[in-house]
PDB file of C-alpha atoms in Angstrom:
ATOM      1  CA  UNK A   1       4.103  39.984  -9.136  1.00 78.00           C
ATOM      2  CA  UNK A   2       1.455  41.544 -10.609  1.00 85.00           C
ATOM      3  CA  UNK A   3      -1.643  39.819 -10.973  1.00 89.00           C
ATOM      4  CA  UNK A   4      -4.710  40.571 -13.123  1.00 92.00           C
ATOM      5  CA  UNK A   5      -6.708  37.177 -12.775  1.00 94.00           C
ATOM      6  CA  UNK A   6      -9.926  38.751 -11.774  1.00 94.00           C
ATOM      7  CA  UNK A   7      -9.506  41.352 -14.157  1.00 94.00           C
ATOM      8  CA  UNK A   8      -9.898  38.400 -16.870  1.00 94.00           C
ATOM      9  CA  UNK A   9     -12.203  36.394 -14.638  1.00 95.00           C
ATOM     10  CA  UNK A  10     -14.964  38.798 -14.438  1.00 95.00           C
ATOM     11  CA  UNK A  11     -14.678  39.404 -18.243  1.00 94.00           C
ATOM     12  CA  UNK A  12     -15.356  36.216 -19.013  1.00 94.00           C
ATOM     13  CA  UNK A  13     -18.171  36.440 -16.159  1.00 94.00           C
ATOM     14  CA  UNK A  14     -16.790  33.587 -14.219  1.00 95.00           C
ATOM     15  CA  UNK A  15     -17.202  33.227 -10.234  1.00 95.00           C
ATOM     16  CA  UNK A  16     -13.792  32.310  -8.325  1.00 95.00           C
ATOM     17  CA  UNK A  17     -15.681  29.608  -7.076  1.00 92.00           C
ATOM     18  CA  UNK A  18     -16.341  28.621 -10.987  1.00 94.00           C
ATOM     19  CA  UNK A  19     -12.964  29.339 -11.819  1.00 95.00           C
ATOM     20  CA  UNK A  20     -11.533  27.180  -8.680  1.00 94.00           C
ATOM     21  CA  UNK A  21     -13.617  24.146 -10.022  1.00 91.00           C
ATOM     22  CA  UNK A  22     -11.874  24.654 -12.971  1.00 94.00           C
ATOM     23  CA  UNK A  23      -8.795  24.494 -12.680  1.00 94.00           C
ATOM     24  CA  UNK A  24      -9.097  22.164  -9.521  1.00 92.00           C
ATOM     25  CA  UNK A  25      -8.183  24.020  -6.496  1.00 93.00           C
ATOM     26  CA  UNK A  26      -9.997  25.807  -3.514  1.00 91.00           C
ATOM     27  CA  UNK A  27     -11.592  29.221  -4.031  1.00 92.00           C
ATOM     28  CA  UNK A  28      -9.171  30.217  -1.231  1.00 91.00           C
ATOM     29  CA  UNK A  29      -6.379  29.866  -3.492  1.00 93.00           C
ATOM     30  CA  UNK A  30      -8.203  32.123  -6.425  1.00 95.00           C
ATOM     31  CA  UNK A  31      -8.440  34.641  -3.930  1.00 94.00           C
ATOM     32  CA  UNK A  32      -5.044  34.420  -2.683  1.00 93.00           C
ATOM     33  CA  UNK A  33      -4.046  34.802  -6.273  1.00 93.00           C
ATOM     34  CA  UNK A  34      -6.267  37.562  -7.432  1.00 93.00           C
ATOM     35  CA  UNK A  35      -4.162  39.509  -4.468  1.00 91.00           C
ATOM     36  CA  UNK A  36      -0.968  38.468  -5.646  1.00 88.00           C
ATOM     37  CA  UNK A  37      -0.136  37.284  -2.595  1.00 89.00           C
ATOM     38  CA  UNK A  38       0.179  33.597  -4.219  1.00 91.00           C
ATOM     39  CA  UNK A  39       3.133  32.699  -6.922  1.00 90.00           C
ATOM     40  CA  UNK A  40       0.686  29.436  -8.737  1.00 93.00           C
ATOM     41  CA  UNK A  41       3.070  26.525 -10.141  1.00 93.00           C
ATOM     42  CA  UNK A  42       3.306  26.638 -13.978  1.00 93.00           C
ATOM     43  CA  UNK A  43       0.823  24.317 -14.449  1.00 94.00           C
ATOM     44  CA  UNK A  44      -2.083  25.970 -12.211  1.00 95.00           C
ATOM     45  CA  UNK A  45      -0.933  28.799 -14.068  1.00 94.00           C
ATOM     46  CA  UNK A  46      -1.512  27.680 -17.723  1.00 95.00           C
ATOM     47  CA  UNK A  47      -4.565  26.069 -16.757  1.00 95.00           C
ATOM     48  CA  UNK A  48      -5.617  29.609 -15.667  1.00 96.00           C
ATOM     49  CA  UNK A  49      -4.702  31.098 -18.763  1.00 95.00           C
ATOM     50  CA  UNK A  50      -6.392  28.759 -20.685  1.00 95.00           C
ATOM     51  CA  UNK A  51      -9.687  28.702 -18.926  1.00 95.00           C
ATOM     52  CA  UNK A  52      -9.948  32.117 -19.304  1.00 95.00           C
ATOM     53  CA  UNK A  53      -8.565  32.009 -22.762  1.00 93.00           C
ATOM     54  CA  UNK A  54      -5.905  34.551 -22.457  1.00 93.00           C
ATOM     55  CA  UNK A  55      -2.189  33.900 -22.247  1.00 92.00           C
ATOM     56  CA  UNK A  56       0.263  33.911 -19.152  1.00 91.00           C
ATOM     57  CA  UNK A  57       1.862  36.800 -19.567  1.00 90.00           C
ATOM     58  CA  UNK A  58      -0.504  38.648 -19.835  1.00 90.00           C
ATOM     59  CA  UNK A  59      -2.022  36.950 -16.534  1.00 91.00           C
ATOM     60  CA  UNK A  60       0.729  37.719 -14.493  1.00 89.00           C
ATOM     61  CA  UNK A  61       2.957  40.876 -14.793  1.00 86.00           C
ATOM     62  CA  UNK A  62       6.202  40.039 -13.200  1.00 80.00           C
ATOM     63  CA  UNK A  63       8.571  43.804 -11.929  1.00 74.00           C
ATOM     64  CA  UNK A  64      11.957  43.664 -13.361  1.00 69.00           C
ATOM     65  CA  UNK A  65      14.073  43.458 -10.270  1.00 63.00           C
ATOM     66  CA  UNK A  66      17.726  42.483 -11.618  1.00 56.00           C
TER      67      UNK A  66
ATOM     68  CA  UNK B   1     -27.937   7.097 -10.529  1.00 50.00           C
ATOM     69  CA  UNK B   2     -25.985  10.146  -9.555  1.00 56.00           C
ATOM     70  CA  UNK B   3     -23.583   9.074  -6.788  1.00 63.00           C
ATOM     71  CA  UNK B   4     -24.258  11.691  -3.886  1.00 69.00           C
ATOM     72  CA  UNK B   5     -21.367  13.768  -3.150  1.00 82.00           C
ATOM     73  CA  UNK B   6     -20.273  15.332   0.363  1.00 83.00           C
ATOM     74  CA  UNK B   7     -19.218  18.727   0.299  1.00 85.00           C
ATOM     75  CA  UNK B   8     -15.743  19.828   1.649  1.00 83.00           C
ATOM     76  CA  UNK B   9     -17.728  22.106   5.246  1.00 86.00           C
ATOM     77  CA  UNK B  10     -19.562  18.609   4.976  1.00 89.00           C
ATOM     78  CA  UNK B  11     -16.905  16.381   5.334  1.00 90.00           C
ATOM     79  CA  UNK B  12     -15.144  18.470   7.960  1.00 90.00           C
ATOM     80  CA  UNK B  13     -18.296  17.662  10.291  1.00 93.00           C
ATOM     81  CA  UNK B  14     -18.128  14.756   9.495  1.00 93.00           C
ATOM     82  CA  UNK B  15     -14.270  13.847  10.560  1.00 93.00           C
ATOM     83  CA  UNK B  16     -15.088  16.128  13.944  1.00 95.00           C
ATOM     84  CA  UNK B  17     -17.837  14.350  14.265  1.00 95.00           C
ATOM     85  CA  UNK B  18     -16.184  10.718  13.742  1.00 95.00           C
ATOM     86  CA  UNK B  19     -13.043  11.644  15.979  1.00 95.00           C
ATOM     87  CA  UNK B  20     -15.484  12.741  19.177  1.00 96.00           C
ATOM     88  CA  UNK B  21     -17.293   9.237  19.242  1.00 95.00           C
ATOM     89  CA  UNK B  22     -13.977   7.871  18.629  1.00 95.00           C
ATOM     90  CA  UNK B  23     -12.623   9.117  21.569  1.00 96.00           C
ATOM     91  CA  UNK B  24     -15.111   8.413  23.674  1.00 95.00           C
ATOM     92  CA  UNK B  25     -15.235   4.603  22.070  1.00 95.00           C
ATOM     93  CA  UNK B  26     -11.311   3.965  22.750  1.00 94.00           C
ATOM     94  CA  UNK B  27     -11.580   6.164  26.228  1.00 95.00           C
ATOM     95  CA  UNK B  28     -13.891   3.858  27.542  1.00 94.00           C
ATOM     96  CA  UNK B  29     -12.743   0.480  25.824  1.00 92.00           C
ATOM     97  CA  UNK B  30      -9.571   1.693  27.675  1.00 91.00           C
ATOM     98  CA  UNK B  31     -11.048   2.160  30.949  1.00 93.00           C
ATOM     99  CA  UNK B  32     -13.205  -1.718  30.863  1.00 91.00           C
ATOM    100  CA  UNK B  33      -9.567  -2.734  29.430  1.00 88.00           C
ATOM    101  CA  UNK B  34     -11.229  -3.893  25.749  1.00 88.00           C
ATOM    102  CA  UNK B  35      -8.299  -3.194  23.886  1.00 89.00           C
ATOM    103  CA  UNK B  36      -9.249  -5.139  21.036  1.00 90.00           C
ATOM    104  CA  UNK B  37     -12.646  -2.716  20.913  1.00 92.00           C
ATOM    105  CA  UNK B  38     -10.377   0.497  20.660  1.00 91.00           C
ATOM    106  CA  UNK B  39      -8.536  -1.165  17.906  1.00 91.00           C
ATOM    107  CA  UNK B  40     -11.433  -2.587  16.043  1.00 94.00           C
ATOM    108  CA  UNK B  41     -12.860   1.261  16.700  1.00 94.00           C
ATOM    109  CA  UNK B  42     -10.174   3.263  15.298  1.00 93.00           C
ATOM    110  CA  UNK B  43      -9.697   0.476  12.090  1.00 94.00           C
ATOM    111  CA  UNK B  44     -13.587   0.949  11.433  1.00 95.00           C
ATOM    112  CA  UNK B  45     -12.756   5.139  12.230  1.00 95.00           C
ATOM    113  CA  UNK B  46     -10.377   4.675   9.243  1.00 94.00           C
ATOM    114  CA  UNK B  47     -12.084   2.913   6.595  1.00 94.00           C
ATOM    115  CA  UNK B  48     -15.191   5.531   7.475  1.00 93.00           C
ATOM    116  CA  UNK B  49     -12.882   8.285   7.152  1.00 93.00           C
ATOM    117  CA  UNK B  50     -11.293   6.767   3.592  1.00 92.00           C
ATOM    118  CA  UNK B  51     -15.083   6.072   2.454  1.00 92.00           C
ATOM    119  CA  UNK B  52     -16.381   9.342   3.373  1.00 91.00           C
ATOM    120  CA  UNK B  53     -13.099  11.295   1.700  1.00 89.00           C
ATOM    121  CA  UNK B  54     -13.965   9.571  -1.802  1.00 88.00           C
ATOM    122  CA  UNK B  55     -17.275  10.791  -1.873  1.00 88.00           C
ATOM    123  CA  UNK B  56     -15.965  14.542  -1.138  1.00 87.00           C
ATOM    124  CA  UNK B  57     -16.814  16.313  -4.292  1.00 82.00           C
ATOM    125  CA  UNK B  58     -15.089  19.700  -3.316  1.00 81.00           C
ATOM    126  CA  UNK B  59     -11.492  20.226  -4.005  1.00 83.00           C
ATOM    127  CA  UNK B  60      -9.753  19.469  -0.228  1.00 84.00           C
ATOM    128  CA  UNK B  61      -6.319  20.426  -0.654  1.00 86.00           C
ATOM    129  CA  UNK B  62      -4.772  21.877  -3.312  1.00 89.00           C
ATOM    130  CA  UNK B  63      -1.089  23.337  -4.229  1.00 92.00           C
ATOM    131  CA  UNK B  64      -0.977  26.548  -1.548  1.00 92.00           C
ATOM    132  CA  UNK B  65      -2.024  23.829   0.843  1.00 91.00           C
ATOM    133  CA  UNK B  66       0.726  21.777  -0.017  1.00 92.00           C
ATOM    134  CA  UNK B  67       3.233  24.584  -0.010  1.00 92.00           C
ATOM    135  CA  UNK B  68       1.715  26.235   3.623  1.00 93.00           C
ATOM    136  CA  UNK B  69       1.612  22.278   5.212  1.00 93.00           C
ATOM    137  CA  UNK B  70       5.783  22.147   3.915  1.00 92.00           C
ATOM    138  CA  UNK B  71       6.718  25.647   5.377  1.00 93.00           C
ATOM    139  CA  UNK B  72       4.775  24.967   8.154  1.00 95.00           C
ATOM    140  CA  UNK B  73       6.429  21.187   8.812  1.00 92.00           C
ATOM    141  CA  UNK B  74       9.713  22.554   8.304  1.00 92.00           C
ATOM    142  CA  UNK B  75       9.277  25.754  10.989  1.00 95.00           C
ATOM    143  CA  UNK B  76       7.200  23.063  13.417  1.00 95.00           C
ATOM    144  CA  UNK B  77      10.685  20.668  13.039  1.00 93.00           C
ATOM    145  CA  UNK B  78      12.738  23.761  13.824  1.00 93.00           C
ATOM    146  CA  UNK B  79      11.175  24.800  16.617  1.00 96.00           C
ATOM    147  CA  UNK B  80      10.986  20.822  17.939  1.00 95.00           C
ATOM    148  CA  UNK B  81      14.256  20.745  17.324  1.00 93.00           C
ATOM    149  CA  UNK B  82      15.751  23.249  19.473  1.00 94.00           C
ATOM    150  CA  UNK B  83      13.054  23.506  22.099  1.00 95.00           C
ATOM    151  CA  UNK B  84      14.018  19.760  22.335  1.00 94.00           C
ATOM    152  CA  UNK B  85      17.437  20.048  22.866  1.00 93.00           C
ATOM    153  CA  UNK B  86      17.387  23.389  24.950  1.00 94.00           C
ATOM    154  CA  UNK B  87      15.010  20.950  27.045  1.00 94.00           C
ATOM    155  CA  UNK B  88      17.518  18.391  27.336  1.00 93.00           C
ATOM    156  CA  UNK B  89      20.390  20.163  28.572  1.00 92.00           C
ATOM    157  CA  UNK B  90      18.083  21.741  30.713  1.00 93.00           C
ATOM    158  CA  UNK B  91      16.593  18.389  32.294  1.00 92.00           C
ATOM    159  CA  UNK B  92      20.302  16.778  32.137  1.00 91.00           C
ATOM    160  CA  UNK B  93      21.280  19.853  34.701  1.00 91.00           C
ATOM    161  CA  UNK B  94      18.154  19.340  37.019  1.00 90.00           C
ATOM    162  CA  UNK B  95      18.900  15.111  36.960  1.00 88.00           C
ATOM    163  CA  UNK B  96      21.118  16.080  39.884  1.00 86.00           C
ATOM    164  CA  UNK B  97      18.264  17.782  41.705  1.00 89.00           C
ATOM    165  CA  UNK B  98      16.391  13.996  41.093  1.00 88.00           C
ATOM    166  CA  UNK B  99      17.817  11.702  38.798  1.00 88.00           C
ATOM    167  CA  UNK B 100      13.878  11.180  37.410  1.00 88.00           C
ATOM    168  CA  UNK B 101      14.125  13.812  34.889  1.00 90.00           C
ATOM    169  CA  UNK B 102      17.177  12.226  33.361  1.00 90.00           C
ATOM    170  CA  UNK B 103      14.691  10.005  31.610  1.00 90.00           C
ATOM    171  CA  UNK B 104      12.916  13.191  30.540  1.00 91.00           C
ATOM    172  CA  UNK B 105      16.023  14.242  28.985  1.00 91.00           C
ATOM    173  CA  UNK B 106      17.047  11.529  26.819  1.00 90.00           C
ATOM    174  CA  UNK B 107      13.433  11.307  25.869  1.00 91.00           C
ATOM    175  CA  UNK B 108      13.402  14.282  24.712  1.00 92.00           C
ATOM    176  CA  UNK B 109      16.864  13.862  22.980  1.00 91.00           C
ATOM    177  CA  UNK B 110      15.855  10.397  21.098  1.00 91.00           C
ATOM    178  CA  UNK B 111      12.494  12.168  19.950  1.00 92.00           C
ATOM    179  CA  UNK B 112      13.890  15.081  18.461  1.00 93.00           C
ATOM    180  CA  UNK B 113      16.897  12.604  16.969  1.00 90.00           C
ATOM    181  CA  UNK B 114      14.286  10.419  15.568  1.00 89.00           C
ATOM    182  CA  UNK B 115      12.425  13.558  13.758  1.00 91.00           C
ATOM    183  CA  UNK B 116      15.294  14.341  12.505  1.00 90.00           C
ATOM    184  CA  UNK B 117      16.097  10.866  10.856  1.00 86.00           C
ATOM    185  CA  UNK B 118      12.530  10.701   9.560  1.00 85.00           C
ATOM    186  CA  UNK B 119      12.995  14.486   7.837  1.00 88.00           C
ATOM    187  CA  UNK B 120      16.041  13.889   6.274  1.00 84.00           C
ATOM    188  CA  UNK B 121      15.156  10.577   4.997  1.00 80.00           C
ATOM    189  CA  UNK B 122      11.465  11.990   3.918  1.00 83.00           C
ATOM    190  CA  UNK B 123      13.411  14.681   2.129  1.00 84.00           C
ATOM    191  CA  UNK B 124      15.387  12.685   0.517  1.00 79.00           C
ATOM    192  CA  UNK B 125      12.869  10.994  -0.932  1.00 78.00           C
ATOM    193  CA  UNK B 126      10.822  12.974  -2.194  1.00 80.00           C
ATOM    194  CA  UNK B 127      13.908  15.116  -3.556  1.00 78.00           C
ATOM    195  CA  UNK B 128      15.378  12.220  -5.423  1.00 72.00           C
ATOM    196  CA  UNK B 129      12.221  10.825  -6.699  1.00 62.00           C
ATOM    197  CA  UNK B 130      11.629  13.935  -9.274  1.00 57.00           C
ATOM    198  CA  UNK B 131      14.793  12.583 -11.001  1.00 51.00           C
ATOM    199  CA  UNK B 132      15.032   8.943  -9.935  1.00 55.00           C
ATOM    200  CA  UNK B 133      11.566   6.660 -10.556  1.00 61.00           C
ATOM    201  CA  UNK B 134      13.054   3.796  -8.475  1.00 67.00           C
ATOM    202  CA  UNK B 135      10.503   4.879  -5.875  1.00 70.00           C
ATOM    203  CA  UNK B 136       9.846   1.498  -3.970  1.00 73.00           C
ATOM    204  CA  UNK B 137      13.239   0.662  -3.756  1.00 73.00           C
ATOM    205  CA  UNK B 138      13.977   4.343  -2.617  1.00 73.00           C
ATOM    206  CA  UNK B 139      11.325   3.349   0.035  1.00 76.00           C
ATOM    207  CA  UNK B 140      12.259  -0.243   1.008  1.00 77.00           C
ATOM    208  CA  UNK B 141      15.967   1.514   1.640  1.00 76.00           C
ATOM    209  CA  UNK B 142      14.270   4.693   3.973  1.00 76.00           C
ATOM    210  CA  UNK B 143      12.808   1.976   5.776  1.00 79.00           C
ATOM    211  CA  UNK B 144      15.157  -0.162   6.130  1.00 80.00           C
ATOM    212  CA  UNK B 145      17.221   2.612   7.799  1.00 78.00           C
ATOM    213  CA  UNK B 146      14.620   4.105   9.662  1.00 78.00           C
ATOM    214  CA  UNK B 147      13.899   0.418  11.391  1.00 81.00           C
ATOM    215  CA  UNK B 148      18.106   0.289  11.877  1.00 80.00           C
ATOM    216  CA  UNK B 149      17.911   3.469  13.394  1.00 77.00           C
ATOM    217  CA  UNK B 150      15.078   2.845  15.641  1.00 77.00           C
ATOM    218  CA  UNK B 151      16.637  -0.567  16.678  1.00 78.00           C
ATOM    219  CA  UNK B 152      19.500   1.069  17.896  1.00 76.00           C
ATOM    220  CA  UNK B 153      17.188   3.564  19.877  1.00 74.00           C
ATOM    221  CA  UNK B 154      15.987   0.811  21.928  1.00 75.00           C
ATOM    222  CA  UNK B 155      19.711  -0.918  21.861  1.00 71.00           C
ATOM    223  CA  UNK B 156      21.304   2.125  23.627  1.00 71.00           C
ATOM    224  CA  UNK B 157      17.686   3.103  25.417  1.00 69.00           C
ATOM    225  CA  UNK B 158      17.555  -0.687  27.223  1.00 69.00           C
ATOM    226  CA  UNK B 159      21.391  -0.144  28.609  1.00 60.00           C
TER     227      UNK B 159
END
C-alpha cells in the first residue's frame, strides 16, 4: 500500500502531532502510516481523509496484486 | 476552571513512580506480616492509578496498539504454550531423578492448560460479541466455565 498522508498533511500545513489529535491516535501511529508500514481500520482512515479534506483513495494507493 | 490535564510521558512517571513505592509498601507490610496494609496499599495504588489515567489528556493507546498488544498476546501464548509443555515432559522425565520436580511438571501443565481455557474463552467472546449483543450473558457463561474449570484444577490437583 501506497501511502501519501503526509503528502496531504503538509499541504494543508498540519503537524502529525496535529493530525494525531485529530483523528485521536498517537503521533506514532501517523508516522507509522506516512511509511506505509501501517494498514489504518476504515474508520481511522475516513477520519483521515476527512480531516485533510481529500478522499480515501486518493489517500491510500493500493498495487493490484490478483 | 480548566481541569489540568497530565500528559501521556507524564503519566508514565507517574505509574513508575506509583509501582516503586508500591513495592516497597507491600515488601515491607509483607516482611512486619501487615497484610491488610499491602492490600489497603495496592487498592489505594489502583484508584490513584484510575484517577490519574482520567486526567491523561494525550491519546494512550490507540488502534496499532491494539493490533501490536493482540499479535503480541497471541505469539507470547504460543511460545507459553510449548515452552510449557516441552517443560513438562521434560520435568516428568527428571521426577525419577527426585520426585520434587513432578510438582514442577504438572504446574507447569495446569498453567499452560488454564491459559489456554482463558484464550479460547476470551476469543470467543470477543469474536461472538461483533454479531451477538448478549454480552453479559456471554460473560456470566465464560465465567461460569472458567470457575468449573478451575474447580476441577484443584479437584484433580488435591488427589
Amino acid at each position: 500500500m501506497e501511502s501519501r498522508v503526509r503528502e496531504f498533511r503538509e499541504k494543508s500545513g498540519m503537524t502529525q502531532e496535529e493530525l494525531a489529535r485529530a483523528v485521536g491516535v498517537r503521533r506514532e501511529t501517523i508516522v507509522f502510516l506516512e511509511q506505509g508500514k501501517y494498514n489504518p481500520s476504515l474508520r481511522l482512515a475516513w477520519s483521515i481523509a476527512r480531516i485533510l479534506d481529500t478522499n480515501m483513495e486518493k489517500l491510500f494507493v493500493f498495487q493490484k496484486k490478483y | 476552571m480548566e481541569k489540568k490535564t497530565l500528559s501521556s510521558k507524564q503519566f508514565r512517571t507517574a505509574k513508575v513512580v506509583t509501582a516503586v513505592i508500591l513495592a516497597l509498601a507491600v515488601s515491607q507490610a509483607v516482611v512486619f506480616k501487615e497484610y491488610l496494609v499491602a492490600a489497603a496499599a495496592v487498592a489505594l495504588a489502583f484508584v490513584a492509578m484510575v484517577f490519574l489515567k482520567g486526567r491523561v489528556g494525550d491519546v494512550l493507546a490507540d488502534e496499532r496498539d491494539y493490533e501490536v498488544g493482540g499479535r503480541s498476546a497471541l505469539l507470547a501464548m504460543q511460545i507459553f504454550g510449548q515452552a510449557g509443555v516441552l517443560g513438562m515432559f521434560l520435568f516428568l522425565a527428571l521426577a525419577e531423578r527426585n520426585p520434587a520436580w513432578e510438582a514442577v511438571a504438572y504446574t507447569l501443565a495446569y498453567a499452560v492448560m488454564l491459559l489456554m481455557i482463558l484464550y479460547v474463552l476470551i476469543f470467543r467472546f470477543y469474536n461472538r460479541v461483533k454479531f451477538f449483543e448478549k454480552k453479559v450473558l456471554y460473560l456470566i457463561f465464560i465465567l461460569m466455565l472458567f470457575s468449573a474449570a478451575f474447580l476441577a484444577c484443584l479437584k484433580i490437583w488435591s488427589l
